[in-house]
Amino acid sequence: GPYKLAIKTGAPIMPGYLRREGVGKYVFVLGKPLIPCENPMDSARSFLGWYQERIKEAPELWHFWDEFEEGKLCQPPTP
């Protein structure tokens, strides 16, 4: 996976996401490069830890998972 590739090449892992700033407005948030660890699981923990901190900072931006009810995302909005 990406962690083994980063270890093999020495390339950093770049965490990032789009943060909603208003209706139709988004800002791309790019974290500091994460230097891969020798163990891919340690690299994964570091990467996921970065996201965990972002979720703690603004949990309201990450609540969309509840919209994955069966068929909910596939249905057009009701007028």
PDB file of N, CA and C in Angstrom:
ATOM      1  N   GLY A   1       0.816  -1.177   0.000  1.00  0.00           N
ATOM      2  CA  GLY A   1       0.000   0.000   0.000  1.00  0.00           C
ATOM      3  C   GLY A   1       0.870   1.254   0.000  1.00  0.00           C
ATOM      4  N   PRO A   2       0.250   2.383   0.268  1.00  0.00           N
ATOM      5  CA  PRO A   2       0.971   3.661   0.217  1.00  0.00           C
ATOM      6  C   PRO A   2       2.100   3.760   1.228  1.00  0.00           C
ATOM      7  N   TYR A   3       1.971   3.109   2.366  1.00  0.00           N
ATOM      8  CA  TYR A   3       3.012   3.200   3.391  1.00  0.00           C
ATOM      9  C   TYR A   3       4.255   2.418   2.977  1.00  0.00           C
ATOM     10  N   LYS A   4       4.051   1.246   2.395  1.00  0.00           N
ATOM     11  CA  LYS A   4       5.198   0.469   1.915  1.00  0.00           C
ATOM     12  C   LYS A   4       5.907   1.206   0.777  1.00  0.00           C
ATOM     13  N   LEU A   5       5.123   1.845  -0.090  1.00  0.00           N
ATOM     14  CA  LEU A   5       5.710   2.615  -1.187  1.00  0.00           C
ATOM     15  C   LEU A   5       6.525   3.788  -0.634  1.00  0.00           C
ATOM     16  N   ALA A   6       5.981   4.472   0.373  1.00  0.00           N
ATOM     17  CA  ALA A   6       6.695   5.598   0.980  1.00  0.00           C
ATOM     18  C   ALA A   6       7.996   5.130   1.628  1.00  0.00           C
ATOM     19  N   ILE A   7       7.959   3.997   2.298  1.00  0.00           N
ATOM     20  CA  ILE A   7       9.158   3.445   2.928  1.00  0.00           C
ATOM     21  C   ILE A   7      10.193   3.104   1.852  1.00  0.00           C
ATOM     22  N   LYS A   8       9.731   2.453   0.799  1.00  0.00           N
ATOM     23  CA  LYS A   8      10.640   2.006  -0.258  1.00  0.00           C
ATOM     24  C   LYS A   8      11.296   3.177  -0.986  1.00  0.00           C
ATOM     25  N   THR A   9      10.520   4.241  -1.224  1.00  0.00           N
ATOM     26  CA  THR A   9      11.039   5.366  -2.006  1.00  0.00           C
ATOM     27  C   THR A   9      11.591   6.500  -1.140  1.00  0.00           C
ATOM     28  N   GLY A  10      11.233   6.495   0.152  1.00  0.00           N
ATOM     29  CA  GLY A  10      11.649   7.582   1.026  1.00  0.00           C
ATOM     30  C   GLY A  10      10.784   8.823   0.875  1.00  0.00           C
ATOM     31  N   ALA A  11       9.701   8.707   0.107  1.00  0.00           N
ATOM     32  CA  ALA A  11       8.794   9.838  -0.097  1.00  0.00           C
ATOM     33  C   ALA A  11       7.945  10.060   1.148  1.00  0.00           C
ATOM     34  N   PRO A  12       7.677  11.305   1.494  1.00  0.00           N
ATOM     35  CA  PRO A  12       6.803  11.563   2.639  1.00  0.00           C
ATOM     36  C   PRO A  12       5.344  11.269   2.293  1.00  0.00           C
ATOM     37  N   ILE A  13       4.560  11.084   3.310  1.00  0.00           N
ATOM     38  CA  ILE A  13       3.117  10.909   3.160  1.00  0.00           C
ATOM     39  C   ILE A  13       2.493  12.272   3.458  1.00  0.00           C
ATOM     40  N   MET A  14       1.645  12.752   2.558  1.00  0.00           N
ATOM     41  CA  MET A  14       1.062  14.085   2.694  1.00  0.00           C
ATOM     42  C   MET A  14      -0.422  13.994   3.051  1.00  0.00           C
ATOM     43  N   PRO A  15      -0.767  14.265   4.318  1.00  0.00           N
ATOM     44  CA  PRO A  15      -2.182  14.244   4.685  1.00  0.00           C
ATOM     45  C   PRO A  15      -2.864  15.546   4.269  1.00  0.00           C
ATOM     46  N   GLY A  16      -4.119  15.455   3.885  1.00  0.00           N
ATOM     47  CA  GLY A  16      -4.859  16.651   3.518  1.00  0.00           C
ATOM     48  C   GLY A  16      -6.340  16.357   3.381  1.00  0.00           C
ATOM     49  N   TYR A  17      -7.132  17.424   3.397  1.00  0.00           N
ATOM     50  CA  TYR A  17      -8.576  17.296   3.201  1.00  0.00           C
ATOM     51  C   TYR A  17      -9.154  18.654   2.822  1.00  0.00           C
ATOM     52  N   LEU A  18     -10.381  18.641   2.342  1.00  0.00           N
ATOM     53  CA  LEU A  18     -11.094  19.878   2.044  1.00  0.00           C
ATOM     54  C   LEU A  18     -11.965  20.232   3.232  1.00  0.00           C
ATOM     55  N   ARG A  19     -11.816  21.467   3.741  1.00  0.00           N
ATOM     56  CA  ARG A  19     -12.620  21.941   4.868  1.00  0.00           C
ATOM     57  C   ARG A  19     -13.651  22.921   4.330  1.00  0.00           C
ATOM     58  N   ARG A  20     -14.899  22.682   4.689  1.00  0.00           N
ATOM     59  CA  ARG A  20     -15.976  23.560   4.246  1.00  0.00           C
ATOM     60  C   ARG A  20     -15.901  24.876   5.012  1.00  0.00           C
ATOM     61  N   GLU A  21     -15.958  25.984   4.269  1.00  0.00           N
ATOM     62  CA  GLU A  21     -15.881  27.316   4.858  1.00  0.00           C
ATOM     63  C   GLU A  21     -17.167  28.096   4.652  1.00  0.00           C
ATOM     64  N   GLY A  22     -18.163  27.493   4.088  1.00  0.00           N
ATOM     65  CA  GLY A  22     -19.439  28.153   3.809  1.00  0.00           C
ATOM     66  C   GLY A  22     -20.083  27.484   2.617  1.00  0.00           C
ATOM     67  N   VAL A  23     -21.194  28.041   2.192  1.00  0.00           N
ATOM     68  CA  VAL A  23     -21.929  27.456   1.068  1.00  0.00           C
ATOM     69  C   VAL A  23     -21.069  27.534  -0.192  1.00  0.00           C
ATOM     70  N   GLY A  24     -20.715  26.386  -0.708  1.00  0.00           N
ATOM     71  CA  GLY A  24     -19.921  26.326  -1.934  1.00  0.00           C
ATOM     72  C   GLY A  24     -18.478  26.789  -1.792  1.00  0.00           C
ATOM     73  N   LYS A  25     -18.000  26.972  -0.543  1.00  0.00           N
ATOM     74  CA  LYS A  25     -16.619  27.436  -0.334  1.00  0.00           C
ATOM     75  C   LYS A  25     -15.846  26.393   0.470  1.00  0.00           C
ATOM     76  N   TYR A  26     -14.694  26.021  -0.060  1.00  0.00           N
ATOM     77  CA  TYR A  26     -13.852  25.022   0.574  1.00  0.00           C
ATOM     78  C   TYR A  26     -12.406  25.496   0.573  1.00  0.00           C
ATOM     79  N   VAL A  27     -11.675  25.057   1.563  1.00  0.00           N
ATOM     80  CA  VAL A  27     -10.247  25.350   1.669  1.00  0.00           C
ATOM     81  C   VAL A  27      -9.516  24.013   1.765  1.00  0.00           C
ATOM     82  N   PHE A  28      -8.466  23.874   0.982  1.00  0.00           N
ATOM     83  CA  PHE A  28      -7.680  22.646   1.065  1.00  0.00           C
ATOM     84  C   PHE A  28      -6.682  22.788   2.209  1.00  0.00           C
ATOM     85  N   VAL A  29      -6.751  21.873   3.166  1.00  0.00           N
ATOM     86  CA  VAL A  29      -5.849  21.863   4.311  1.00  0.00           C
ATOM     87  C   VAL A  29      -4.810  20.783   4.068  1.00  0.00           C
ATOM     88  N   LEU A  30      -3.559  21.179   4.035  1.00  0.00           N
ATOM     89  CA  LEU A  30      -2.466  20.239   3.799  1.00  0.00           C
ATOM     90  C   LEU A  30      -1.600  20.183   5.044  1.00  0.00           C
ATOM     91  N   GLY A  31      -1.422  18.987   5.576  1.00  0.00           N
ATOM     92  CA  GLY A  31      -0.593  18.815   6.759  1.00  0.00           C
ATOM     93  C   GLY A  31       0.882  18.792   6.418  1.00  0.00           C
ATOM     94  N   LYS A  32       1.694  18.788   7.448  1.00  0.00           N
ATOM     95  CA  LYS A  32       3.137  18.679   7.261  1.00  0.00           C
ATOM     96  C   LYS A  32       3.465  17.286   6.738  1.00  0.00           C
ATOM     97  N   PRO A  33       4.515  17.153   5.946  1.00  0.00           N
ATOM     98  CA  PRO A  33       4.908  15.833   5.446  1.00  0.00           C
ATOM     99  C   PRO A  33       5.178  14.877   6.607  1.00  0.00           C
ATOM    100  N   LEU A  34       4.660  13.672   6.482  1.00  0.00           N
ATOM    101  CA  LEU A  34       4.911  12.632   7.478  1.00  0.00           C
ATOM    102  C   LEU A  34       5.989  11.712   6.929  1.00  0.00           C
ATOM    103  N   ILE A  35       7.097  11.649   7.608  1.00  0.00           N
ATOM    104  CA  ILE A  35       8.196  10.798   7.170  1.00  0.00           C
ATOM    105  C   ILE A  35       7.836   9.354   7.498  1.00  0.00           C
ATOM    106  N   PRO A  36       7.905   8.458   6.510  1.00  0.00           N
ATOM    107  CA  PRO A  36       7.502   7.074   6.768  1.00  0.00           C
ATOM    108  C   PRO A  36       8.408   6.391   7.788  1.00  0.00           C
ATOM    109  N   CYS A  37       7.783   5.564   8.615  1.00  0.00           N
ATOM    110  CA  CYS A  37       8.511   4.756   9.600  1.00  0.00           C
ATOM    111  C   CYS A  37       8.936   3.451   8.942  1.00  0.00           C
ATOM    112  N   GLU A  38       9.842   2.751   9.564  1.00  0.00           N
ATOM    113  CA  GLU A  38      10.293   1.464   9.033  1.00  0.00           C
ATOM    114  C   GLU A  38       9.138   0.457   8.985  1.00  0.00           C
ATOM    115  N   ASN A  39       8.247   0.546   9.948  1.00  0.00           N
ATOM    116  CA  ASN A  39       7.097  -0.351  10.037  1.00  0.00           C
ATOM    117  C   ASN A  39       5.888   0.334   9.398  1.00  0.00           C
ATOM    118  N   PRO A  40       5.270  -0.257   8.355  1.00  0.00           N
ATOM    119  CA  PRO A  40       4.117   0.371   7.714  1.00  0.00           C
ATOM    120  C   PRO A  40       2.968   0.667   8.684  1.00  0.00           C
ATOM    121  N   MET A  41       2.767  -0.164   9.696  1.00  0.00           N
ATOM    122  CA  MET A  41       1.695   0.079  10.659  1.00  0.00           C
ATOM    123  C   MET A  41       1.959   1.348  11.461  1.00  0.00           C
ATOM    124  N   ASP A  42       3.201   1.627  11.787  1.00  0.00           N
ATOM    125  CA  ASP A  42       3.536   2.861  12.491  1.00  0.00           C
ATOM    126  C   ASP A  42       3.270   4.079  11.599  1.00  0.00           C
ATOM    127  N   SER A  43       3.556   3.942  10.317  1.00  0.00           N
ATOM    128  CA  SER A  43       3.258   5.024   9.376  1.00  0.00           C
ATOM    129  C   SER A  43       1.753   5.253   9.297  1.00  0.00           C
ATOM    130  N   ALA A  44       0.993   4.185   9.253  1.00  0.00           N
ATOM    131  CA  ALA A  44      -0.463   4.302   9.199  1.00  0.00           C
ATOM    132  C   ALA A  44      -0.994   4.975  10.462  1.00  0.00           C
ATOM    133  N   ARG A  45      -0.462   4.619  11.615  1.00  0.00           N
ATOM    134  CA  ARG A  45      -0.899   5.241  12.866  1.00  0.00           C
ATOM    135  C   ARG A  45      -0.617   6.745  12.865  1.00  0.00           C
ATOM    136  N   SER A  46       0.528   7.131  12.361  1.00  0.00           N
ATOM    137  CA  SER A  46       0.890   8.537  12.286  1.00  0.00           C
ATOM    138  C   SER A  46      -0.067   9.289  11.360  1.00  0.00           C
ATOM    139  N   PHE A  47      -0.323   8.723  10.199  1.00  0.00           N
ATOM    140  CA  PHE A  47      -1.222   9.313   9.212  1.00  0.00           C
ATOM    141  C   PHE A  47      -2.629   9.445   9.777  1.00  0.00           C
ATOM    142  N   LEU A  48      -3.141   8.377  10.359  1.00  0.00           N
ATOM    143  CA  LEU A  48      -4.494   8.404  10.914  1.00  0.00           C
ATOM    144  C   LEU A  48      -4.572   9.298  12.146  1.00  0.00           C
ATOM    145  N   GLY A  49      -3.490   9.403  12.898  1.00  0.00           N
ATOM    146  CA  GLY A  49      -3.448  10.305  14.042  1.00  0.00           C
ATOM    147  C   GLY A  49      -3.639  11.750  13.617  1.00  0.00           C
ATOM    148  N   TRP A  50      -3.071  12.113  12.459  1.00  0.00           N
ATOM    149  CA  TRP A  50      -3.244  13.466  11.940  1.00  0.00           C
ATOM    150  C   TRP A  50      -4.723  13.740  11.689  1.00  0.00           C
ATOM    151  N   TYR A  51      -5.408  12.786  11.055  1.00  0.00           N
ATOM    152  CA  TYR A  51      -6.842  12.954  10.796  1.00  0.00           C
ATOM    153  C   TYR A  51      -7.646  12.967  12.091  1.00  0.00           C
ATOM    154  N   GLN A  52      -7.257  12.163  13.031  1.00  0.00           N
ATOM    155  CA  GLN A  52      -7.956  12.130  14.316  1.00  0.00           C
ATOM    156  C   GLN A  52      -7.919  13.519  14.971  1.00  0.00           C
ATOM    157  N   GLU A  53      -6.783  14.192  14.905  1.00  0.00           N
ATOM    158  CA  GLU A  53      -6.681  15.536  15.472  1.00  0.00           C
ATOM    159  C   GLU A  53      -7.568  16.525  14.725  1.00  0.00           C
ATOM    160  N   ARG A  54      -7.643  16.424  13.406  1.00  0.00           N
ATOM    161  CA  ARG A  54      -8.513  17.310  12.624  1.00  0.00           C
ATOM    162  C   ARG A  54      -9.976  17.078  12.991  1.00  0.00           C
ATOM    163  N   ILE A  55     -10.361  15.829  13.191  1.00  0.00           N
ATOM    164  CA  ILE A  55     -11.741  15.521  13.561  1.00  0.00           C
ATOM    165  C   ILE A  55     -12.062  16.093  14.937  1.00  0.00           C
ATOM    166  N   LYS A  56     -11.128  16.004  15.869  1.00  0.00           N
ATOM    167  CA  LYS A  56     -11.336  16.581  17.204  1.00  0.00           C
ATOM    168  C   LYS A  56     -11.497  18.097  17.134  1.00  0.00           C
ATOM    169  N   GLU A  57     -10.768  18.752  16.232  1.00  0.00           N
ATOM    170  CA  GLU A  57     -10.835  20.203  16.094  1.00  0.00           C
ATOM    171  C   GLU A  57     -12.195  20.676  15.586  1.00  0.00           C
ATOM    172  N   ALA A  58     -12.806  19.923  14.689  1.00  0.00           N
ATOM    173  CA  ALA A  58     -14.082  20.333  14.086  1.00  0.00           C
ATOM    174  C   ALA A  58     -14.923  19.098  13.748  1.00  0.00           C
ATOM    175  N   PRO A  59     -15.454  18.417  14.768  1.00  0.00           N
ATOM    176  CA  PRO A  59     -16.206  17.185  14.496  1.00  0.00           C
ATOM    177  C   PRO A  59     -17.443  17.406  13.630  1.00  0.00           C
ATOM    178  N   GLU A  60     -17.986  18.615  13.647  1.00  0.00           N
ATOM    179  CA  GLU A  60     -19.182  18.889  12.844  1.00  0.00           C
ATOM    180  C   GLU A  60     -18.920  18.767  11.349  1.00  0.00           C
ATOM    181  N   LEU A  61     -17.657  18.843  10.943  1.00  0.00           N
ATOM    182  CA  LEU A  61     -17.323  18.716   9.525  1.00  0.00           C
ATOM    183  C   LEU A  61     -17.228  17.261   9.072  1.00  0.00           C
ATOM    184  N   TRP A  62     -17.297  16.332  10.001  1.00  0.00           N
ATOM    185  CA  TRP A  62     -17.054  14.931   9.684  1.00  0.00           C
ATOM    186  C   TRP A  62     -18.265  14.042   9.966  1.00  0.00           C
ATOM    187  N   HIS A  63     -19.427  14.615  10.124  1.00  0.00           N
ATOM    188  CA  HIS A  63     -20.596  13.832  10.514  1.00  0.00           C
ATOM    189  C   HIS A  63     -21.350  13.212   9.347  1.00  0.00           C
ATOM    190  N   PHE A  64     -20.899  13.414   8.126  1.00  0.00           N
ATOM    191  CA  PHE A  64     -21.643  12.960   6.952  1.00  0.00           C
ATOM    192  C   PHE A  64     -21.812  11.450   6.865  1.00  0.00           C
ATOM    193  N   TRP A  65     -21.083  10.686   7.664  1.00  0.00           N
ATOM    194  CA  TRP A  65     -21.177   9.232   7.576  1.00  0.00           C
ATOM    195  C   TRP A  65     -22.590   8.743   7.833  1.00  0.00           C
ATOM    196  N   ASP A  66     -23.372   9.506   8.608  1.00  0.00           N
ATOM    197  CA  ASP A  66     -24.745   9.081   8.879  1.00  0.00           C
ATOM    198  C   ASP A  66     -25.618   9.149   7.633  1.00  0.00           C
ATOM    199  N   GLU A  67     -25.144   9.771   6.569  1.00  0.00           N
ATOM    200  CA  GLU A  67     -25.906   9.858   5.330  1.00  0.00           C
ATOM    201  C   GLU A  67     -25.764   8.613   4.462  1.00  0.00           C
ATOM    202  N   PHE A  68     -25.007   7.645   4.897  1.00  0.00           N
ATOM    203  CA  PHE A  68     -24.794   6.441   4.103  1.00  0.00           C
ATOM    204  C   PHE A  68     -25.852   5.381   4.371  1.00  0.00           C
ATOM    205  N   GLU A  69     -27.032   5.818   4.803  1.00  0.00           N
ATOM    206  CA  GLU A  69     -28.132   4.876   4.940  1.00  0.00           C
ATOM    207  C   GLU A  69     -28.469   4.354   3.544  1.00  0.00           C
ATOM    208  N   GLU A  70     -28.964   3.162   3.487  1.00  0.00           N
ATOM    209  CA  GLU A  70     -29.234   2.535   2.202  1.00  0.00           C
ATOM    210  C   GLU A  70     -30.125   3.410   1.326  1.00  0.00           C
ATOM    211  N   GLY A  71     -29.641   3.753   0.150  1.00  0.00           N
ATOM    212  CA  GLY A  71     -30.400   4.517  -0.823  1.00  0.00           C
ATOM    213  C   GLY A  71     -30.463   6.010  -0.596  1.00  0.00           C
ATOM    214  N   LYS A  72     -30.040   6.496   0.558  1.00  0.00           N
ATOM    215  CA  LYS A  72     -30.190   7.918   0.858  1.00  0.00           C
ATOM    216  C   LYS A  72     -29.365   8.794  -0.072  1.00  0.00           C
ATOM    217  N   LEU A  73     -28.140   8.397  -0.391  1.00  0.00           N
ATOM    218  CA  LEU A  73     -27.299   9.222  -1.256  1.00  0.00           C
ATOM    219  C   LEU A  73     -27.654   9.058  -2.727  1.00  0.00           C
ATOM    220  N   CYS A  74     -28.404   8.036  -3.058  1.00  0.00           N
ATOM    221  CA  CYS A  74     -28.742   7.773  -4.449  1.00  0.00           C
ATOM    222  C   CYS A  74     -30.076   8.395  -4.846  1.00  0.00           C
ATOM    223  N   GLN A  75     -30.799   8.926  -3.919  1.00  0.00           N
ATOM    224  CA  GLN A  75     -32.122   9.483  -4.197  1.00  0.00           C
ATOM    225  C   GLN A  75     -32.023  10.984  -4.480  1.00  0.00           C
ATOM    226  N   PRO A  76     -32.743  11.485  -5.473  1.00  0.00           N
ATOM    227  CA  PRO A  76     -32.751  12.932  -5.672  1.00  0.00           C
ATOM    228  C   PRO A  76     -33.466  13.612  -4.507  1.00  0.00           C
ATOM    229  N   PRO A  77     -33.102  14.858  -4.194  1.00  0.00           N
ATOM    230  CA  PRO A  77     -33.760  15.548  -3.098  1.00  0.00           C
ATOM    231  C   PRO A  77     -35.249  15.763  -3.372  1.00  0.00           C
ATOM    232  N   THR A  78     -36.035  15.735  -2.338  1.00  0.00           N
ATOM    233  CA  THR A  78     -37.474  15.973  -2.467  1.00  0.00           C
ATOM    234  C   THR A  78     -37.726  17.473  -2.597  1.00  0.00           C
ATOM    235  N   PRO A  79     -38.506  17.886  -3.621  1.00  0.00           N
ATOM    236  CA  PRO A  79     -38.739  19.341  -3.802  1.00  0.00           C
ATOM    237  C   PRO A  79     -39.588  19.923  -2.684  1.00  0.00           C
TER     238      PRO A  79
END
